Coordinates of C-alpha atoms in Angstrom, one line a residue:
Chain A
X1 CA -38.4 56.8 67.3
X2 CA -36.7 58.0 70.7
X3 CA -39.7 60.3 71.1
X4 CA -41.9 57.2 70.4
X5 CA -39.9 55.0 73.0
X6 CA -40.6 57.8 75.6
X7 CA -44.0 58.3 75.1
X8 CA -44.4 54.8 75.6
X9 CA -42.8 55.0 78.8
X10 CA -44.7 58.0 79.9
X11 CA -47.7 56.1 79.0
X12 CA -47.0 53.1 81.0
X13 CA -45.7 55.1 83.9
X14 CA -49.0 56.9 83.9
X15 CA -50.7 54.0 83.7
X16 CA -49.7 52.2 86.4
X17 CA -49.9 55.7 88.6
X18 CA -53.0 56.2 87.7
X19 CA -54.5 52.8 88.5
X20 CA -52.9 52.4 92.1
X21 CA -54.7 56.0 92.4
X22 CA -58.0 54.7 91.1
X23 CA -57.9 51.6 93.7
X24 CA -56.6 54.4 96.6
X25 CA -59.7 55.9 95.8
X26 CA -62.3 53.0 95.7
X27 CA -60.8 51.8 98.5
X28 CA -61.4 55.5 100.0
X29 CA -65.2 55.7 99.1
X30 CA -66.3 52.4 100.0
X31 CA -64.8 52.6 103.4
X32 CA -67.2 55.4 104.2
X33 CA -70.4 53.8 105.2
X34 CA -72.6 56.4 104.5
X35 CA -71.6 56.7 100.7
X36 CA -71.7 53.0 100.4
X37 CA -75.5 53.4 102.0
X38 CA -76.1 56.3 99.7
X39 CA -75.0 54.5 96.8
X40 CA -77.0 51.4 97.6
X41 CA -80.2 53.1 98.0
X42 CA -79.4 54.8 94.3
X43 CA -79.2 52.3 92.8
X44 CA -81.9 50.7 94.2
X45 CA -83.8 53.9 92.8
X46 CA -82.4 53.8 89.8
X47 CA -83.1 50.2 89.1
X48 CA -87.0 50.8 90.1
X49 CA -86.9 53.8 87.4
X50 CA -85.5 51.3 84.5
X51 CA -87.8 48.6 85.6
X52 CA -90.8 50.7 86.5
X53 CA -93.6 48.6 84.2
X54 CA -92.2 45.6 85.7
X55 CA -91.7 46.5 89.3
X56 CA -95.3 48.6 89.8
X57 CA -98.2 46.7 90.9
X58 CA -100.2 48.9 88.8
X59 CA -100.1 51.6 86.5
X60 CA -99.6 55.1 87.6
X61 CA -102.3 56.8 86.4
X62 CA -104.9 53.8 87.2
X63 CA -107.9 55.8 89.0
X64 CA -110.3 54.6 91.2
X65 CA -112.3 56.6 92.9
X66 CA -114.1 54.3 95.7
X67 CA -110.7 54.0 96.8
X68 CA -109.7 57.6 97.7
X69 CA -107.3 57.7 100.3
X70 CA -107.8 54.4 101.2
X71 CA -104.9 53.6 103.5
X72 CA -101.5 51.2 103.0
X73 CA -102.3 47.8 102.8
X74 CA -101.5 44.5 101.7
X75 CA -102.7 45.2 97.9
X76 CA -101.2 48.9 98.4
X77 CA -98.6 48.9 100.3
X78 CA -98.1 52.8 100.5
X79 CA -102.1 53.4 100.6
X80 CA -104.1 54.9 97.7
X81 CA -104.3 59.1 96.7
X82 CA -107.1 61.8 96.0
X83 CA -108.0 59.7 93.3
X84 CA -107.7 56.1 94.3
X85 CA -104.4 55.8 92.6
X86 CA -101.8 53.3 93.8
X87 CA -99.1 55.4 95.7
X88 CA -96.5 52.9 95.6
X89 CA -96.6 52.8 91.4
X90 CA -96.5 56.4 91.2
X91 CA -93.6 56.8 93.3
X92 CA -92.0 54.3 91.2
X93 CA -92.8 56.0 87.9
X94 CA -92.1 58.9 89.6
X95 CA -88.3 57.8 90.2
X96 CA -88.0 58.4 86.3
X97 CA -89.1 61.7 86.1
X98 CA -87.8 63.3 89.4
X99 CA -84.4 61.5 88.9
X100 CA -84.1 62.3 85.4
X101 CA -85.0 65.7 85.6
X102 CA -82.6 66.3 88.2
X103 CA -79.5 64.9 86.4
X104 CA -80.7 66.7 83.1
X105 CA -80.6 70.0 85.3
X106 CA -77.1 68.8 86.7
X107 CA -75.8 67.9 82.8
X108 CA -77.0 71.3 81.3
X109 CA -75.3 73.4 84.2
X110 CA -72.0 71.1 84.2
X111 CA -71.4 71.2 80.7
X112 CA -72.4 75.0 80.3
X113 CA -70.5 75.9 83.5
X114 CA -67.5 74.0 82.3
X115 CA -67.1 75.9 79.3
X116 CA -67.6 79.1 80.8
X117 CA -65.0 78.2 83.4
X118 CA -62.5 76.8 81.2
X119 CA -62.9 80.1 79.1
X120 CA -62.4 82.5 81.7
X121 CA -59.8 80.6 83.4
X122 CA -57.4 79.6 80.6
X123 CA -58.0 82.9 78.7
X124 CA -57.7 85.5 82.0
X125 CA -57.7 88.8 81.3
X126 CA -60.9 90.6 80.4
X127 CA -62.7 87.6 79.1
X128 CA -62.1 86.6 83.0
X129 CA -63.9 89.5 84.1
X130 CA -66.5 89.8 81.9
X131 CA -67.9 85.7 82.3
X132 CA -67.1 85.8 86.4
X133 CA -69.0 89.3 86.7
X134 CA -72.0 87.7 84.3
X135 CA -71.7 84.8 87.0
X136 CA -71.7 86.8 90.1
X137 CA -74.7 88.9 88.8
X138 CA -76.8 85.5 88.6
X139 CA -75.3 84.1 91.8
X140 CA -76.9 87.4 93.4
X141 CA -80.2 86.1 93.0
X142 CA -81.7 83.6 95.2
X143 CA -81.8 80.4 93.4
X144 CA -85.7 79.8 94.0
X145 CA -86.5 83.0 93.3
X146 CA -84.3 83.0 90.0
X147 CA -85.9 79.8 88.8
X148 CA -89.1 80.8 89.6
X149 CA -88.6 84.1 87.2
X150 CA -86.9 81.9 84.7
X151 CA -90.3 79.6 84.5
X152 CA -92.2 82.5 84.6
X153 CA -90.5 83.8 81.0
X154 CA -90.2 80.3 79.9
X155 CA -94.0 79.4 80.6
X156 CA -94.4 76.5 83.1
X157 CA -93.8 72.8 82.2
X158 CA -91.4 70.0 83.6
X159 CA -88.6 70.7 80.7
X160 CA -88.6 74.4 81.2
X161 CA -88.2 73.6 85.0
X162 CA -85.0 71.9 84.2
X163 CA -83.8 74.1 82.1
X164 CA -84.4 76.9 84.7
X165 CA -82.6 74.8 87.7
X166 CA -79.7 74.0 85.3
X167 CA -79.3 77.6 84.5
X168 CA -79.4 79.1 88.0
X169 CA -76.6 76.5 88.7
X170 CA -74.4 77.3 86.2
X171 CA -72.5 80.1 88.4
X172 CA -71.4 77.4 91.2
X173 CA -69.7 74.9 88.8
X174 CA -68.1 78.0 86.6
X175 CA -66.2 78.9 89.9
X176 CA -65.2 75.3 90.6
X177 CA -63.9 74.7 87.0
X178 CA -62.3 78.1 87.1
X179 CA -60.5 78.1 90.2
X180 CA -59.5 74.4 89.4
X181 CA -58.1 75.7 85.8
X182 CA -56.2 78.7 87.5
X183 CA -54.5 76.3 89.6
X184 CA -53.0 74.0 86.9
X185 CA -52.5 76.8 84.3
X186 CA -49.3 77.7 85.1
X187 CA -47.9 74.4 86.0
X188 CA -44.7 72.5 84.1
X189 CA -46.4 70.0 82.0
X190 CA -48.7 72.6 80.7
X191 CA -45.9 74.6 79.6
X192 CA -44.1 71.5 77.9
X193 CA -47.6 71.1 75.9
X194 CA -47.3 74.5 74.8
X195 CA -43.8 74.3 74.2
X196 CA -44.5 71.2 71.8
X197 CA -46.7 73.6 70.0
X198 CA -50.3 71.9 71.2
X199 CA -53.1 74.3 70.2
X200 CA -55.2 75.9 72.9
X201 CA -58.1 73.7 72.7
X202 CA -55.8 70.7 72.9
X203 CA -54.0 72.2 76.0
X204 CA -57.5 72.9 77.8
X205 CA -59.3 69.8 76.9
X206 CA -56.5 67.3 77.6
X207 CA -54.2 69.1 79.6
X208 CA -56.2 71.3 82.0
X209 CA -59.8 69.6 82.1
X210 CA -58.4 66.1 83.3
X211 CA -56.8 67.5 86.4
X212 CA -59.9 70.0 87.2
X213 CA -62.4 67.1 87.1
X214 CA -62.4 66.2 90.9
X215 CA -63.6 69.1 92.2
X216 CA -66.2 69.5 89.3
X217 CA -67.4 65.8 90.0
X218 CA -67.8 66.4 93.4
X219 CA -69.3 69.9 93.1
X220 CA -71.8 68.3 90.2
X221 CA -72.9 65.5 92.7
X222 CA -73.5 67.6 95.4
X223 CA -75.2 70.0 92.8
X224 CA -77.3 67.1 91.8
X225 CA -78.9 67.0 95.4
X226 CA -80.1 70.5 95.3
X227 CA -81.6 70.2 91.6
X228 CA -83.6 67.2 92.5
X229 CA -85.0 69.2 95.8
X230 CA -85.6 72.7 93.3
X231 CA -87.3 70.6 90.6
X232 CA -89.3 69.2 92.9
X233 CA -90.3 72.7 94.8
X234 CA -91.0 74.0 91.2
X235 CA -93.4 71.4 90.7
X236 CA -95.0 71.7 94.0
X237 CA -95.6 75.4 92.9
X238 CA -97.3 74.5 90.0
X239 CA -94.5 75.9 87.9
X240 CA -92.9 72.3 86.9
X241 CA -94.4 68.9 86.4
X242 CA -98.1 69.1 85.7
X243 CA -100.9 66.8 87.3
X244 CA -101.5 64.1 86.6
X245 CA -97.8 63.2 86.3
X246 CA -96.2 61.1 89.1
X247 CA -93.3 63.6 89.3
X248 CA -92.8 63.4 93.4
X249 CA -93.0 67.0 93.7
X250 CA -96.2 67.2 91.6
X251 CA -98.0 64.2 93.6
X252 CA -97.4 66.3 96.8
X253 CA -98.8 69.8 95.7
X254 CA -102.2 67.2 94.3
X255 CA -102.7 65.9 97.5
X256 CA -101.8 69.4 99.3
X257 CA -104.5 71.2 96.3
X258 CA -107.2 68.4 96.9
X259 CA -108.2 70.0 100.4
X260 CA -107.7 69.9 104.2
X261 CA -108.7 66.0 104.2
X262 CA -105.6 65.3 103.1
X263 CA -104.2 66.1 106.4
X264 CA -106.7 64.1 108.1
X265 CA -107.2 60.8 106.0
X266 CA -104.7 61.3 103.6
X267 CA -101.5 61.4 105.4
X268 CA -99.9 58.4 103.5
X269 CA -100.4 60.4 100.1
X270 CA -98.2 63.2 101.9
X271 CA -95.8 60.6 103.5
X272 CA -94.5 58.4 100.7
X273 CA -93.5 60.5 97.9
X274 CA -91.9 62.9 100.4
X275 CA -89.8 60.2 101.8
X276 CA -88.8 59.2 98.2
X277 CA -87.5 62.9 97.2
X278 CA -85.6 63.2 100.7
X279 CA -84.2 59.8 100.7
X280 CA -82.8 60.3 97.1
X281 CA -81.9 63.7 98.0
X282 CA -79.8 62.4 101.2
X283 CA -78.1 59.5 99.1
X284 CA -76.9 61.6 96.6
X285 CA -75.7 64.0 99.4
X286 CA -74.1 61.2 100.9
X287 CA -72.4 60.3 97.9
X288 CA -71.2 63.5 97.3
X289 CA -69.6 64.0 100.7
X290 CA -67.7 60.5 100.0
X291 CA -66.5 61.6 96.7
X292 CA -65.0 64.9 98.2
X293 CA -63.1 62.8 101.0
X294 CA -61.8 60.1 98.8
X295 CA -60.4 62.7 96.4
X296 CA -58.9 64.6 99.0
X297 CA -56.4 62.6 100.7
X298 CA -56.2 64.6 103.7
X299 CA -59.4 64.3 104.4
X300 CA -59.6 60.3 104.8
X301 CA -59.4 58.7 108.1
Chain B
X1 CA -65.6 97.4 97.0
X2 CA -65.8 97.4 93.2
X3 CA -67.0 93.9 93.4
X4 CA -70.0 95.0 95.6
X5 CA -70.6 97.7 93.0
X6 CA -70.9 95.3 90.2
X7 CA -73.2 92.8 92.7
X8 CA -75.4 95.8 93.4
X9 CA -76.3 96.2 89.7
X10 CA -78.2 92.8 89.3
X11 CA -81.3 94.9 88.9
X12 CA -81.0 95.1 85.2
X13 CA -80.5 92.1 83.7
X14 CA -83.8 90.7 85.2
X15 CA -85.6 93.9 83.9
X16 CA -84.0 92.7 80.3
X17 CA -85.1 89.3 80.9
X18 CA -88.5 90.1 82.1
X19 CA -88.5 92.8 79.6
X20 CA -88.0 90.8 76.2
X21 CA -90.0 88.1 77.2
X22 CA -92.7 89.2 78.9
X23 CA -93.9 92.0 76.1
X24 CA -95.1 89.8 73.2
X25 CA -97.2 87.7 75.7
X26 CA -99.0 90.6 77.1
X27 CA -102.5 91.7 75.7
X28 CA -102.1 94.9 73.0
X29 CA -104.6 97.5 75.1
X30 CA -103.0 96.2 78.5
X31 CA -99.8 96.8 76.6
X32 CA -100.2 100.1 75.9
X33 CA -101.7 101.0 79.0
X34 CA -98.9 99.7 81.2
X35 CA -96.4 101.3 78.8
X36 CA -95.2 98.1 77.2
X37 CA -95.8 98.8 73.8
X38 CA -92.7 100.9 74.1
X39 CA -89.5 100.4 72.6
X40 CA -87.3 97.9 75.0
X41 CA -84.9 100.6 75.4
X42 CA -87.0 103.0 76.6
X43 CA -88.8 100.9 79.1
X44 CA -86.0 99.8 80.5
X45 CA -84.7 103.6 81.0
X46 CA -88.5 104.2 82.5
X47 CA -87.7 101.1 84.8
X48 CA -84.5 102.4 86.1
X49 CA -85.7 105.9 86.5
X50 CA -88.2 104.5 88.4
X51 CA -86.4 102.4 90.3
X52 CA -84.1 105.0 91.5
X53 CA -86.7 107.0 92.6
X54 CA -88.1 104.2 94.7
X55 CA -91.2 103.8 92.2
X56 CA -91.3 100.2 90.8
X57 CA -94.6 100.8 88.9
X58 CA -97.9 99.7 90.0
X59 CA -99.3 96.2 90.0
X60 CA -100.9 95.0 87.1
X61 CA -103.9 93.3 89.0
X62 CA -104.2 95.6 92.2
X63 CA -103.7 98.6 90.2
X64 CA -101.4 99.4 93.5
X65 CA -98.2 100.8 93.6
X66 CA -95.6 97.6 93.7
X67 CA -94.2 99.3 96.4
X68 CA -96.5 99.7 98.8
X69 CA -97.7 96.1 98.1
X70 CA -94.4 95.0 99.2
X71 CA -94.1 97.3 102.2
X72 CA -97.6 95.9 103.4
X73 CA -96.2 92.3 103.2
X74 CA -92.9 92.4 104.1
X75 CA -93.3 92.8 108.3
X76 CA -94.8 89.0 108.2
X77 CA -92.2 87.7 106.1
X78 CA -89.7 89.6 108.2
X79 CA -91.0 88.0 111.2
X80 CA -91.1 84.8 109.9
X81 CA -87.5 84.5 108.2
X82 CA -85.8 86.4 111.0
X83 CA -87.1 83.8 114.0
X84 CA -86.4 80.8 111.6
X85 CA -82.9 82.3 111.2
X86 CA -82.7 82.8 115.0
X87 CA -83.7 79.4 115.9
X88 CA -81.7 78.0 113.3
X89 CA -78.4 80.1 114.6
X90 CA -79.5 79.5 118.4
X91 CA -79.4 75.9 117.8
X92 CA -76.9 75.0 114.8
X93 CA -73.9 77.0 116.3
X94 CA -74.0 75.3 119.7
X95 CA -74.4 71.8 118.6
X96 CA -71.5 72.4 115.7
X97 CA -69.3 73.5 118.3
X98 CA -70.2 70.5 120.9
X99 CA -69.8 68.1 117.7
X100 CA -66.7 69.6 117.3
X101 CA -65.6 69.6 120.7
X102 CA -66.7 65.9 121.2
X103 CA -65.8 64.5 117.3
X104 CA -66.9 60.7 116.9
X105 CA -69.0 61.0 120.0
X106 CA -73.0 59.4 119.7
X107 CA -73.9 63.1 120.0
X108 CA -71.9 64.1 117.3
X109 CA -73.0 61.4 114.9
X110 CA -76.7 62.0 115.7
X111 CA -76.2 65.8 115.0
X112 CA -74.2 65.0 111.6
X113 CA -76.9 62.8 110.6
X114 CA -79.7 65.2 112.0
X115 CA -78.0 68.0 109.9
X116 CA -77.7 66.1 106.5
X117 CA -81.1 64.8 106.7
X118 CA -82.5 68.7 107.5
X119 CA -80.9 69.8 104.2
X120 CA -82.2 66.7 102.1
X121 CA -85.7 67.6 103.3
X122 CA -87.8 69.2 100.6
X123 CA -89.6 72.3 102.8
X124 CA -93.0 71.9 101.3
X125 CA -93.0 68.1 102.4
X126 CA -91.6 69.1 105.9
X127 CA -94.2 71.6 106.4
X128 CA -97.3 69.6 105.3
X129 CA -95.9 66.6 107.9
X130 CA -95.5 69.2 111.0
X131 CA -99.0 69.8 109.6
X132 CA -100.0 66.3 110.3
X133 CA -98.3 65.8 113.2
X134 CA -98.9 69.2 115.3
X135 CA -101.4 70.7 113.4
X136 CA -104.0 68.0 113.0
X137 CA -103.1 64.7 114.8
X138 CA -102.0 66.3 117.9
X139 CA -103.7 69.3 117.4
X140 CA -101.4 71.8 119.5
X141 CA -100.2 74.5 117.2
X142 CA -102.5 76.4 115.4
X143 CA -102.7 77.1 111.4
X144 CA -102.9 78.6 108.8
X145 CA -102.0 82.5 109.1
X146 CA -100.7 84.4 111.4
X147 CA -103.3 84.8 114.2
X148 CA -106.6 82.9 114.9
X149 CA -109.5 84.7 113.6
X150 CA -110.9 85.9 116.8
X151 CA -107.5 87.8 117.7
X152 CA -107.2 91.3 116.3
X153 CA -104.6 93.6 117.3
X154 CA -104.0 97.6 116.0
X155 CA -101.0 97.1 113.4
X156 CA -98.1 99.5 114.5
X157 CA -95.0 97.8 112.9
X158 CA -97.0 95.2 111.4
X159 CA -94.9 92.5 113.4
X160 CA -97.8 90.3 115.0
X161 CA -95.2 89.5 118.4
X162 CA -94.3 93.4 118.5
X163 CA -97.8 94.6 118.0
X164 CA -99.3 92.4 120.4
X165 CA -97.0 93.5 123.1
X166 CA -97.5 97.2 122.4
X167 CA -101.5 96.9 122.6
X168 CA -100.7 94.9 125.8
X169 CA -102.7 92.0 124.4
X170 CA -100.8 89.1 125.8
X171 CA -103.3 86.3 124.3
X172 CA -102.5 87.8 120.9
X173 CA -98.7 87.5 121.8
X174 CA -99.0 84.0 122.5
X175 CA -101.4 83.0 119.9
X176 CA -99.0 84.7 117.4
X177 CA -96.0 82.9 118.7
X178 CA -98.0 79.4 118.3
X179 CA -98.5 80.1 114.8
X180 CA -94.9 80.9 114.0
X181 CA -93.5 77.9 115.5
X182 CA -94.4 75.6 112.4
X183 CA -93.6 78.0 109.7
X184 CA -90.4 78.8 111.0
X185 CA -89.6 75.0 112.1
X186 CA -90.0 74.1 108.4
X187 CA -88.4 77.2 107.1
X188 CA -85.3 77.0 109.5
X189 CA -84.2 73.4 109.4
X190 CA -82.4 73.8 106.4
X191 CA -80.3 76.8 107.2
X192 CA -79.9 75.1 111.0
X193 CA -78.4 72.0 109.3
X194 CA -76.0 74.1 107.0
X195 CA -74.9 75.9 110.0
X196 CA -74.3 73.3 112.2
X197 CA -72.5 71.3 109.8
X198 CA -70.0 75.0 109.1
X199 CA -69.4 75.4 112.4
X200 CA -68.6 71.8 113.1
X201 CA -66.1 72.0 110.1
X202 CA -64.4 75.2 110.6
X203 CA -64.2 74.5 114.6
X204 CA -62.6 71.0 114.2
X205 CA -59.7 72.9 111.8
X206 CA -59.4 75.5 114.3
X207 CA -58.6 73.3 117.1
X208 CA -56.1 72.1 115.4
X209 CA -53.9 75.0 115.2
X210 CA -51.1 75.8 117.0
X211 CA -52.7 78.6 118.8
X212 CA -55.3 76.7 120.3
X213 CA -52.4 73.7 121.1
X214 CA -50.2 76.7 122.8
X215 CA -53.3 77.7 124.8
X216 CA -53.9 74.1 126.2
X217 CA -50.4 74.1 126.8
X218 CA -50.2 76.8 129.0
X219 CA -53.3 75.3 131.1
X220 CA -56.1 77.4 130.0
X221 CA -59.4 76.0 131.3
X222 CA -60.7 73.8 128.4
X223 CA -63.9 75.7 127.8
X224 CA -62.0 79.0 127.6
X225 CA -59.7 77.6 124.9
X226 CA -63.2 76.2 122.9
X227 CA -65.1 79.6 123.4
X228 CA -62.0 82.4 123.5
X229 CA -59.7 81.1 121.4
X230 CA -61.3 78.6 118.9
X231 CA -64.9 79.8 118.5
X232 CA -64.2 83.1 117.5
X233 CA -62.0 82.3 114.6
X234 CA -64.4 79.2 113.7
X235 CA -67.3 82.2 113.5
X236 CA -65.4 84.0 110.4
X237 CA -66.8 80.9 107.6
X238 CA -70.1 80.2 109.6
X239 CA -70.9 83.8 109.2
X240 CA -70.5 83.7 105.6
X241 CA -72.3 81.0 105.2
X242 CA -75.2 82.6 107.4
X243 CA -75.1 85.3 104.6
X244 CA -75.5 82.7 102.0
X245 CA -78.7 81.1 103.6
X246 CA -80.5 84.2 103.8
X247 CA -81.0 84.0 100.2
X248 CA -82.3 80.5 100.5
X249 CA -84.3 81.4 103.5
X250 CA -86.3 83.9 100.6
X251 CA -87.0 81.1 98.3
X252 CA -88.4 78.7 101.2
X253 CA -90.6 81.7 102.0
X254 CA -92.4 81.4 98.6
X255 CA -93.0 77.9 99.9
X256 CA -93.7 78.0 103.3
X257 CA -95.8 81.0 103.3
X258 CA -97.8 79.2 100.4
X259 CA -98.9 76.4 102.7
X260 CA -99.4 78.1 105.7
X261 CA -101.5 80.9 104.2
X262 CA -98.8 83.4 105.4
X263 CA -99.6 87.2 104.3
X264 CA -96.1 88.0 103.3
X265 CA -93.9 88.7 100.2
X266 CA -93.6 84.9 99.5
X267 CA -97.4 84.5 99.2
X268 CA -97.6 87.5 96.8
X269 CA -94.5 86.4 94.7
X270 CA -96.7 83.3 94.0
X271 CA -99.8 84.7 93.6
X272 CA -98.0 86.8 90.8
X273 CA -96.8 84.3 88.8
X274 CA -100.0 82.8 88.3
X275 CA -101.4 86.3 87.7
X276 CA -98.8 87.0 85.3
X277 CA -98.0 90.0 87.3
X278 CA -95.1 91.1 85.5
X279 CA -94.3 94.4 87.9
X280 CA -95.1 92.7 90.9
X281 CA -92.7 89.5 90.4
X282 CA -89.9 92.0 88.7
X283 CA -90.6 93.9 92.6
X284 CA -90.4 90.7 94.4
X285 CA -87.4 89.9 92.4
X286 CA -85.6 93.0 92.5
X287 CA -86.4 93.3 96.3
X288 CA -85.0 89.6 96.9
X289 CA -81.7 90.3 95.1
X290 CA -81.3 93.8 97.1
X291 CA -82.2 92.6 100.7
X292 CA -79.8 89.7 99.7
X293 CA -76.9 91.5 98.7
X294 CA -77.6 94.2 101.4
X295 CA -76.9 91.1 104.1
X296 CA -73.9 89.9 102.2
X297 CA -72.8 93.1 102.5
X298 CA -73.3 93.4 106.3
X299 CA -71.7 89.9 106.2
X300 CA -68.5 91.0 104.6
X301 CA -68.4 94.4 106.8
X302 CA -68.8 92.1 110.2
X303 CA -66.0 89.9 108.1
X304 CA -63.6 92.6 108.1
X305 CA -64.3 93.6 112.0
X306 CA -63.9 89.9 112.9
X307 CA -60.8 89.6 111.0
X308 CA -58.3 92.0 111.1
X309 CA -56.8 91.1 108.2
X310 CA -59.3 91.7 106.0
X311 CA -59.1 95.3 105.1
X312 CA -61.5 97.1 102.3

């Protein structure tokens, strides 16, 4: 009865605390103009991706060889590519592939990295040493080279490219989680949970993980930016999405491989998919920077 | 030090990865010829034994030793990446310093947006846009390759800029220099942005320190405060970042060299992937990891020199 009452008080107090912090956080985040810009741009990209069949004026694969490299016009605002396909429509459909691929890769590295980081940080001792040395070994390879090797082993294709990029970024997330875990591991409330007889799993997931979330979210967001770039780069090297996929990197490869003419008459076929990549990566970076500043009261202006 | 020894090992996991999964994909006779039919541990031991003796096996495609192929192509990559890195440092650090000293000025804002845009840009796109603007529209920069077809210089070091000077051929030097500009710009933009951001943020941190305030209060000239007191300390994190950027440059070199037909290590890495030239891929990756670890070791030594608190 008494314990129950105490718990209720604690919950209410905690609830109040969390809510006001959340308000502070949102205020700090949305007062950052670049972060707001990033959020809006990403929202537009995501909506375009979801409603692609409605928004796109043409099908992503509809060819018309008579319109090869036709420049931007009212009917085709972004012009047409080397097979006369509408570039605007392909960029819109490409958002589905490029953004989900990046997201999937980051989800993979976040889940695996979190598990490794939690285990290493919480268990300590030799488990920590072994896991982190393993991560160091992965980190010793330049990321794109490592991704290329992994895709070579697994075979070409978008799924494998996603997996490769996911694996490459596991160590970074594991490190972030591990250091967050170590910084909270010895706190009193964890000690208290342990004294109450909570299991290790419970301590890790309800005591430690929530308090390591801030750096994890920031790192995952910034990783999303590089993951989108890396997947596009792998596609460009012909290791990721294959033609005729409207993945943004693959669109650039197809244009590039169509020959020298693209530099002379098909410049818009290079311009727009690249802008889509750069703009989405830039927005994610803005959001990541904004989150980092908002999570850290010392960095707020 | 133990840490670096562990980091220096990473050759073997790559071999394990490549070996395990690569073998089933080989045709049997080729496997026999290349010794790939032997049990994995033996292959692995062979490889390690060879690697220790400086032998990475022969390229499956050309039949020449992997180390020879790498040695032939290394200077081209070295010239490209070193040039890109030097430009990135020469531009990145001063701009970062100015941004920090004149925080929130218009120059700071432009530099910050430029830096973030720089690190958000796909290298291959930037390279293609540069070709469109400078190579085709304005037609002022030559591409692809390292020299125009008419130019020929005797190879001494393999570095076009150095060889042309040795030969006293200033026309070739200029031609090589112009060929270098676009790939280097494409490759150097991301490191430049990263260096700029790192310099700015560590300068800002240092400028708020007590000793900088003390120096100011003592009446030390403002530029002296910036360069002598602040910059020296702010360089530490920047140097670390520069070391890490080298890894990124090697990845970027694969893409840049492919686009500009630059006959370097990156180009052969790309080609080997398509030819399934496992020995070559292994060699390139090992070489990349080795260089990366080596450069970061140098960075750590530099760190110890610059910061007396760090001792090994």
